[in-house]
PDB file of C-alpha atoms in Angstrom:
ATOM      1  CA  UNK A   1       0.000   0.000   0.000  1.00 59.00           C
ATOM      2  CA  UNK A   2       1.392   3.408  -0.899  1.00 69.00           C
ATOM      3  CA  UNK A   3       2.087   5.925   1.865  1.00 64.00           C
ATOM      4  CA  UNK A   4      -0.461   8.408   0.468  1.00 63.00           C
ATOM      5  CA  UNK A   5      -3.201   5.745   0.432  1.00 68.00           C
ATOM      6  CA  UNK A   6      -2.340   4.684   3.959  1.00 62.00           C
ATOM      7  CA  UNK A   7      -2.467   8.299   5.195  1.00 69.00           C
ATOM      8  CA  UNK A   8      -5.859   8.757   3.548  1.00 65.00           C
ATOM      9  CA  UNK A   9      -7.133   5.570   5.189  1.00 63.00           C
ATOM     10  CA  UNK A  10      -5.893   6.650   8.640  1.00 57.00           C
ATOM     11  CA  UNK A  11      -7.317  10.152   8.188  1.00 56.00           C
ATOM     12  CA  UNK A  12     -10.677   8.738   7.093  1.00 56.00           C
ATOM     13  CA  UNK A  13     -10.780   6.375  10.083  1.00 56.00           C
ATOM     14  CA  UNK A  14      -9.916   9.231  12.459  1.00 53.00           C
ATOM     15  CA  UNK A  15     -12.672  11.417  10.984  1.00 47.00           C
ATOM     16  CA  UNK A  16     -15.220   8.600  11.245  1.00 51.00           C
ATOM     17  CA  UNK A  17     -14.235   7.919  14.868  1.00 50.00           C
ATOM     18  CA  UNK A  18     -14.466  11.596  15.834  1.00 49.00           C
ATOM     19  CA  UNK A  19     -17.908  11.944  14.236  1.00 43.00           C
ATOM     20  CA  UNK A  20     -19.105   8.824  16.036  1.00 46.00           C
ATOM     21  CA  UNK A  21     -17.752   9.958  19.403  1.00 44.00           C
ATOM     22  CA  UNK A  22     -19.127  13.486  18.978  1.00 48.00           C
ATOM     23  CA  UNK A  23     -22.620  12.064  19.528  1.00 49.00           C
ATOM     24  CA  UNK A  24     -21.625  10.482  22.850  1.00 49.00           C
ATOM     25  CA  UNK A  25     -22.800  13.152  25.264  1.00 48.00           C
ATOM     26  CA  UNK A  26     -23.541  12.256  28.863  1.00 49.00           C
ATOM     27  CA  UNK A  27     -26.101  14.444  30.590  1.00 47.00           C
ATOM     28  CA  UNK A  28     -25.211  15.268  34.196  1.00 50.00           C
ATOM     29  CA  UNK A  29     -27.147  13.358  36.825  1.00 48.00           C
ATOM     30  CA  UNK A  30     -29.579  15.331  38.982  1.00 53.00           C
ATOM     31  CA  UNK A  31     -27.933  16.615  42.149  1.00 53.00           C
ATOM     32  CA  UNK A  32     -28.855  13.971  44.696  1.00 61.00           C
ATOM     33  CA  UNK A  33     -28.633  13.275  48.369  1.00 64.00           C
ATOM     34  CA  UNK A  34     -25.559  11.669  49.803  1.00 65.00           C
ATOM     35  CA  UNK A  35     -24.576   9.662  52.807  1.00 75.00           C
ATOM     36  CA  UNK A  36     -26.561   7.317  54.944  1.00 83.00           C
ATOM     37  CA  UNK A  37     -29.754   8.556  56.608  1.00 91.00           C
ATOM     38  CA  UNK A  38     -29.258  10.169  60.016  1.00 94.00           C
ATOM     39  CA  UNK A  39     -31.674   9.441  62.874  1.00 94.00           C
ATOM     40  CA  UNK A  40     -31.152  12.839  64.558  1.00 94.00           C
ATOM     41  CA  UNK A  41     -32.830  15.881  62.988  1.00 95.00           C
ATOM     42  CA  UNK A  42     -30.524  18.822  62.261  1.00 96.00           C
ATOM     43  CA  UNK A  43     -30.732  21.750  64.699  1.00 97.00           C
ATOM     44  CA  UNK A  44     -32.258  25.049  63.540  1.00 97.00           C
ATOM     45  CA  UNK A  45     -29.915  27.153  61.395  1.00 95.00           C
ATOM     46  CA  UNK A  46     -27.570  29.448  63.291  1.00 97.00           C
ATOM     47  CA  UNK A  47     -27.930  33.191  62.835  1.00 97.00           C
ATOM     48  CA  UNK A  48     -25.086  34.526  60.730  1.00 97.00           C
ATOM     49  CA  UNK A  49     -24.196  38.106  59.891  1.00 96.00           C
ATOM     50  CA  UNK A  50     -22.451  38.311  56.558  1.00 96.00           C
ATOM     51  CA  UNK A  51     -19.374  40.525  56.484  1.00 97.00           C
ATOM     52  CA  UNK A  52     -19.041  42.945  53.565  1.00 97.00           C
ATOM     53  CA  UNK A  53     -18.425  41.109  50.292  1.00 97.00           C
ATOM     54  CA  UNK A  54     -14.808  40.901  49.128  1.00 97.00           C
ATOM     55  CA  UNK A  55     -15.968  41.825  45.606  1.00 97.00           C
ATOM     56  CA  UNK A  56     -19.082  43.798  44.617  1.00 97.00           C
ATOM     57  CA  UNK A  57     -21.729  41.448  43.192  1.00 96.00           C
ATOM     58  CA  UNK A  58     -20.626  38.297  45.020  1.00 97.00           C
ATOM     59  CA  UNK A  59     -23.309  36.102  46.602  1.00 97.00           C
ATOM     60  CA  UNK A  60     -23.477  35.174  50.287  1.00 98.00           C
ATOM     61  CA  UNK A  61     -23.807  31.389  50.652  1.00 98.00           C
ATOM     62  CA  UNK A  62     -25.356  30.834  54.086  1.00 97.00           C
ATOM     63  CA  UNK A  63     -24.037  28.309  56.569  1.00 98.00           C
ATOM     64  CA  UNK A  64     -25.567  24.880  57.114  1.00 97.00           C
ATOM     65  CA  UNK A  65     -25.524  21.813  59.320  1.00 97.00           C
ATOM     66  CA  UNK A  66     -23.732  18.710  58.088  1.00 95.00           C
ATOM     67  CA  UNK A  67     -23.237  15.279  59.677  1.00 94.00           C
ATOM     68  CA  UNK A  68     -19.649  14.405  60.659  1.00 92.00           C
ATOM     69  CA  UNK A  69     -18.162  12.089  63.250  1.00 92.00           C
ATOM     70  CA  UNK A  70     -21.635  10.998  64.413  1.00 93.00           C
ATOM     71  CA  UNK A  71     -22.846  14.508  65.197  1.00 95.00           C
ATOM     72  CA  UNK A  72     -24.199  17.614  63.496  1.00 96.00           C
ATOM     73  CA  UNK A  73     -21.526  20.204  62.733  1.00 97.00           C
ATOM     74  CA  UNK A  74     -22.121  23.794  61.644  1.00 98.00           C
ATOM     75  CA  UNK A  75     -20.331  24.944  58.476  1.00 98.00           C
ATOM     76  CA  UNK A  76     -20.186  28.739  58.364  1.00 98.00           C
ATOM     77  CA  UNK A  77     -21.307  30.769  55.373  1.00 98.00           C
ATOM     78  CA  UNK A  78     -19.003  32.319  52.801  1.00 98.00           C
ATOM     79  CA  UNK A  79     -18.943  34.653  49.817  1.00 98.00           C
ATOM     80  CA  UNK A  80     -18.804  33.192  46.328  1.00 97.00           C
ATOM     81  CA  UNK A  81     -18.632  34.633  42.823  1.00 97.00           C
ATOM     82  CA  UNK A  82     -21.919  34.112  40.976  1.00 96.00           C
ATOM     83  CA  UNK A  83     -21.899  31.803  37.977  1.00 96.00           C
ATOM     84  CA  UNK A  84     -23.521  33.280  34.864  1.00 96.00           C
ATOM     85  CA  UNK A  85     -26.741  31.487  33.937  1.00 97.00           C
ATOM     86  CA  UNK A  86     -26.902  29.626  37.274  1.00 97.00           C
ATOM     87  CA  UNK A  87     -28.803  30.040  40.523  1.00 96.00           C
ATOM     88  CA  UNK A  88     -27.706  28.902  43.982  1.00 97.00           C
ATOM     89  CA  UNK A  89     -29.741  26.057  45.544  1.00 96.00           C
ATOM     90  CA  UNK A  90     -29.099  26.006  49.326  1.00 96.00           C
ATOM     91  CA  UNK A  91     -28.008  22.989  51.349  1.00 95.00           C
ATOM     92  CA  UNK A  92     -31.025  21.136  52.725  1.00 95.00           C
ATOM     93  CA  UNK A  93     -32.095  18.249  54.938  1.00 95.00           C
ATOM     94  CA  UNK A  94     -35.154  16.155  54.120  1.00 93.00           C
ATOM     95  CA  UNK A  95     -36.808  13.415  56.101  1.00 93.00           C
ATOM     96  CA  UNK A  96     -37.452  10.106  54.381  1.00 89.00           C
ATOM     97  CA  UNK A  97     -38.652   6.749  55.700  1.00 89.00           C
ATOM     98  CA  UNK A  98     -35.226   5.903  57.131  1.00 90.00           C
ATOM     99  CA  UNK A  99     -34.236   9.194  58.758  1.00 94.00           C
ATOM    100  CA  UNK A 100     -32.803  12.547  57.669  1.00 96.00           C
ATOM    101  CA  UNK A 101     -30.790  12.900  54.470  1.00 94.00           C
ATOM    102  CA  UNK A 102     -28.745  15.902  53.443  1.00 93.00           C
ATOM    103  CA  UNK A 103     -28.373  17.383  50.008  1.00 93.00           C
ATOM    104  CA  UNK A 104     -25.447  19.759  49.554  1.00 93.00           C
ATOM    105  CA  UNK A 105     -25.927  23.253  48.209  1.00 95.00           C
ATOM    106  CA  UNK A 106     -25.062  23.634  44.535  1.00 95.00           C
ATOM    107  CA  UNK A 107     -25.263  25.833  41.466  1.00 96.00           C
ATOM    108  CA  UNK A 108     -28.106  24.897  39.128  1.00 95.00           C
ATOM    109  CA  UNK A 109     -28.934  26.079  35.614  1.00 92.00           C
TER     110      UNK A 109
END
């Protein structure tokens, strides 16, 4: 086989593979709950006073309770740069048939 023919064959195979793989798009999974259910309900949120933002336009992400080392632990709030086209969904706890489950805060489109 001549070198030019071989190069054409390889180039054609590479183009076909890239077109095939271009259709392989994985949609992100919905943001779910994590961890095992907890029997103890989280305490009420703590009152936080946000300091001035480090940059004008940043968003205050409020603190939340998480479950660590077999107890609820408060994670203090912080400032974060907004993400264009997204909205902030706060951390939450929901009760299900087996106890309390937490869902971390996240940016959503």
